Amino acid sequence: MRLGEDIRTLEGTLMLDARTGAPAGADSSRRGGESTRLVRGAVMLERGRIARVEVDERTPIDPRRIICPGFIDAHLHIPQFDAIGHDGLTLLDWLNDVIFPAERRWEDAAFARAMAARVAKRLLSHGTTGICAYGTVHHEGTRAAMESLAAAGLRGSVGQVLMDQSAPDYLLRPAAQLIDEAARMERVGRIEPIVSPRFAVSCSMALMRGAAKLAREKDWPIQTHLAEMLPECELVERLHGMPYVDVYKQAGLLGRRTVLAHGIWLSEVDRRELEGWRCVIAHCPTANRFLSSGDFAGQKFRPLALGSDVAGGPDVSMVRVARAAREVWLASLQSQAAPMFGPDYWWWQITAGNADALGWSDAGRIAVGAAADLVVVEPDVELRSAGSDAAALGQLMYGWDERWIAATVCEGRVAWTRGG
Ligand code: GUN
Ligand code: FE
């Protein structure tokens, strides 16, 4: 496969959403079909979409070539990719000392454009084709980055960050200016704007209300951070005089198109309330571990999404994020005998599950009509094809090596190849 080549057919072992093309009576109903399975088959692509899926249930799967839906990262920060790995700090100090200076570099829109092009390649090389991402507070820089991400073939939502308090002056803008700039954002290719108040620490109530109003007027989604670390929650209560969830509720930020990153320090009552609003929680297990933020206990929250949270999370690969999510779940049970949330589930989460959570019904799955965003994986280990799918999916997840990715296809076109 050559870079830029239009692909018509891909044959091999398909990673399917368990609900897609399952034979009658098959056990695909675990947790309402939140699962993947591997099956021999072929995908035919036309004009950037999946036109046909052929499935051969009788031939054993061929582990040497697996066609996966492109992975979706439901929470990450594009300007933070050069700041991965500064450990030893907790959230608020890390933001001040490492992250805010890194984001300052996007004052220079040319730098932001070049950096986003670099990041896009990196994402594609790890099989990520869909993103829900933050830019910076800089309007021109974020716009330029959106153009680079779209040109690389990625799909997703990218937002200019809104912040008007409790951060270095060089990243703060008046609320009215920020709302005005954010309102001028436009879709570029497959990258749409998302309203992005950073978190309640760095936003005044006026700014958050303005953000909520903008999202309603434009029918744009919203993303922010929620309850990532205890000192952050305490600071929010001090600044706004009410609990964290109430701040976002008062601001009008909660709703079915709102993605809340982390959501660690929530009570069961908070979680029920957020489910009532149909908000998405983006669980970021690698970031929670890197910043020692706390143990996430909301695996059963719906809708759930999974995010790398680069640079909070050091891993670009959504497969590694999925594996970390699996490990966090197992640690919470202190038992390996955990039938729920196995690898088959987490593969589903980083593909169809994240797509569903973000409202992208035509992404994250190998199904007729879906966007032809695919990853061609050539593992160099023998998968136990004779055993259950779950065993093979587990081997694929734990043995995962980015170098197995032969090509990443966006809208039917090769956007990245191992050969370069
Ligand atoms: N909370 C507010 N901003 C950020 C950020 O950039 N990264 C993480 N992990 N948490 C945040
Ligand atoms: Fe984040």
PDB file of N, CA and C in Angstrom, residues 3 10 15-16 30 50 54 77 89 118 144 209 236 264 296-297 299 307 372 382 390 397 410 415:
ATOM      1  N   LEU A   3       1.263   5.480   0.204  1.00  0.00           N
ATOM      2  CA  LEU A   3       0.660   6.667   0.794  1.00  0.00           C
ATOM      3  C   LEU A   3      -0.198   7.372  -0.258  1.00  0.00           C
ATOM      4  N   LEU A  10     -10.179  -4.616   1.109  1.00  0.00           N
ATOM      5  CA  LEU A  10      -9.240  -5.112   2.119  1.00  0.00           C
ATOM      6  C   LEU A  10      -9.743  -6.470   2.588  1.00  0.00           C
ATOM      7  N   MET A  15     -12.177  -6.945  12.524  1.00  0.00           N
ATOM      8  CA  MET A  15     -12.600  -6.696  13.901  1.00  0.00           C
ATOM      9  C   MET A  15     -13.960  -6.011  13.833  1.00  0.00           C
ATOM     10  N   LEU A  16     -14.984  -6.767  14.188  1.00  0.00           N
ATOM     11  CA  LEU A  16     -16.344  -6.253  14.066  1.00  0.00           C
ATOM     12  C   LEU A  16     -16.934  -5.908  15.421  1.00  0.00           C
ATOM     13  N   ARG A  30     -23.364  -9.850  25.390  1.00  0.00           N
ATOM     14  CA  ARG A  30     -22.778  -9.462  26.659  1.00  0.00           C
ATOM     15  C   ARG A  30     -22.814  -7.951  26.808  1.00  0.00           C
ATOM     16  N   ILE A  50     -17.619   2.602   3.583  1.00  0.00           N
ATOM     17  CA  ILE A  50     -17.644   1.156   3.468  1.00  0.00           C
ATOM     18  C   ILE A  50     -18.908   0.773   2.694  1.00  0.00           C
ATOM     19  N   GLU A  54     -18.114  -8.467   3.626  1.00  0.00           N
ATOM     20  CA  GLU A  54     -18.345  -9.906   3.421  1.00  0.00           C
ATOM     21  C   GLU A  54     -17.730 -10.656   4.587  1.00  0.00           C
ATOM     22  N   HIS A  77      -4.876  16.519  24.105  1.00  0.00           N
ATOM     23  CA  HIS A  77      -4.480  17.919  23.917  1.00  0.00           C
ATOM     24  C   HIS A  77      -3.375  17.965  22.864  1.00  0.00           C
ATOM     25  N   LEU A  89       4.955  15.629  39.299  1.00  0.00           N
ATOM     26  CA  LEU A  89       4.104  16.758  39.664  1.00  0.00           C
ATOM     27  C   LEU A  89       2.647  16.302  39.691  1.00  0.00           C
ATOM     28  N   ARG A 118       2.628  17.338  12.567  1.00  0.00           N
ATOM     29  CA  ARG A 118       3.483  16.325  13.173  1.00  0.00           C
ATOM     30  C   ARG A 118       2.657  15.384  14.063  1.00  0.00           C
ATOM     31  N   ALA A 144      -5.217  27.097  12.677  1.00  0.00           N
ATOM     32  CA  ALA A 144      -4.149  26.526  11.841  1.00  0.00           C
ATOM     33  C   ALA A 144      -3.999  25.037  12.142  1.00  0.00           C
ATOM     34  N   ARG A 209     -21.050  30.305  31.219  1.00  0.00           N
ATOM     35  CA  ARG A 209     -22.413  30.548  30.720  1.00  0.00           C
ATOM     36  C   ARG A 209     -22.373  30.929  29.241  1.00  0.00           C
ATOM     37  N   VAL A 236     -12.166  24.454  43.172  1.00  0.00           N
ATOM     38  CA  VAL A 236     -13.392  24.825  42.455  1.00  0.00           C
ATOM     39  C   VAL A 236     -14.473  25.251  43.444  1.00  0.00           C
ATOM     40  N   ILE A 264     -13.140  11.463  38.233  1.00  0.00           N
ATOM     41  CA  ILE A 264     -12.685  10.489  39.240  1.00  0.00           C
ATOM     42  C   ILE A 264     -13.366  10.725  40.585  1.00  0.00           C
ATOM     43  N   PHE A 296     -10.206   5.547  39.269  1.00  0.00           N
ATOM     44  CA  PHE A 296     -11.489   5.740  38.594  1.00  0.00           C
ATOM     45  C   PHE A 296     -12.409   4.565  38.908  1.00  0.00           C
ATOM     46  N   ALA A 297     -13.639   4.888  39.314  1.00  0.00           N
ATOM     47  CA  ALA A 297     -14.568   3.817  39.705  1.00  0.00           C
ATOM     48  C   ALA A 297     -15.857   3.871  38.879  1.00  0.00           C
ATOM     49  N   GLN A 299     -16.536   2.709  35.726  1.00  0.00           N
ATOM     50  CA  GLN A 299     -16.553   1.888  34.505  1.00  0.00           C
ATOM     51  C   GLN A 299     -17.962   1.571  34.027  1.00  0.00           C
ATOM     52  N   GLY A 307      -9.993   8.065  26.719  1.00  0.00           N
ATOM     53  CA  GLY A 307      -9.099   9.044  26.108  1.00  0.00           C
ATOM     54  C   GLY A 307      -7.662   8.872  26.556  1.00  0.00           C
ATOM     55  N   ALA A 372     -14.812   4.981   5.812  1.00  0.00           N
ATOM     56  CA  ALA A 372     -13.773   3.963   5.619  1.00  0.00           C
ATOM     57  C   ALA A 372     -12.483   4.389   6.313  1.00  0.00           C
ATOM     58  N   GLU A 382       1.518 -15.591  16.874  1.00  0.00           N
ATOM     59  CA  GLU A 382       0.401 -16.474  16.547  1.00  0.00           C
ATOM     60  C   GLU A 382      -0.735 -16.200  17.513  1.00  0.00           C
ATOM     61  N   ALA A 390     -12.275 -13.917  22.497  1.00  0.00           N
ATOM     62  CA  ALA A 390     -11.790 -13.135  23.643  1.00  0.00           C
ATOM     63  C   ALA A 390     -10.307 -13.414  23.881  1.00  0.00           C
ATOM     64  N   MET A 397      -4.238  -7.335  22.424  1.00  0.00           N
ATOM     65  CA  MET A 397      -4.137  -6.144  23.265  1.00  0.00           C
ATOM     66  C   MET A 397      -2.863  -6.135  24.105  1.00  0.00           C
ATOM     67  N   CYS A 410      -7.791   6.569   5.909  1.00  0.00           N
ATOM     68  CA  CYS A 410      -8.823   7.543   6.266  1.00  0.00           C
ATOM     69  C   CYS A 410      -9.693   7.790   5.044  1.00  0.00           C
ATOM     70  N   ALA A 415      -3.509   6.997   4.592  1.00  0.00           N
ATOM     71  CA  ALA A 415      -3.048   8.265   5.197  1.00  0.00           C
ATOM     72  C   ALA A 415      -1.719   8.093   5.889  1.00  0.00           C
TER      73      ALA A 415
END
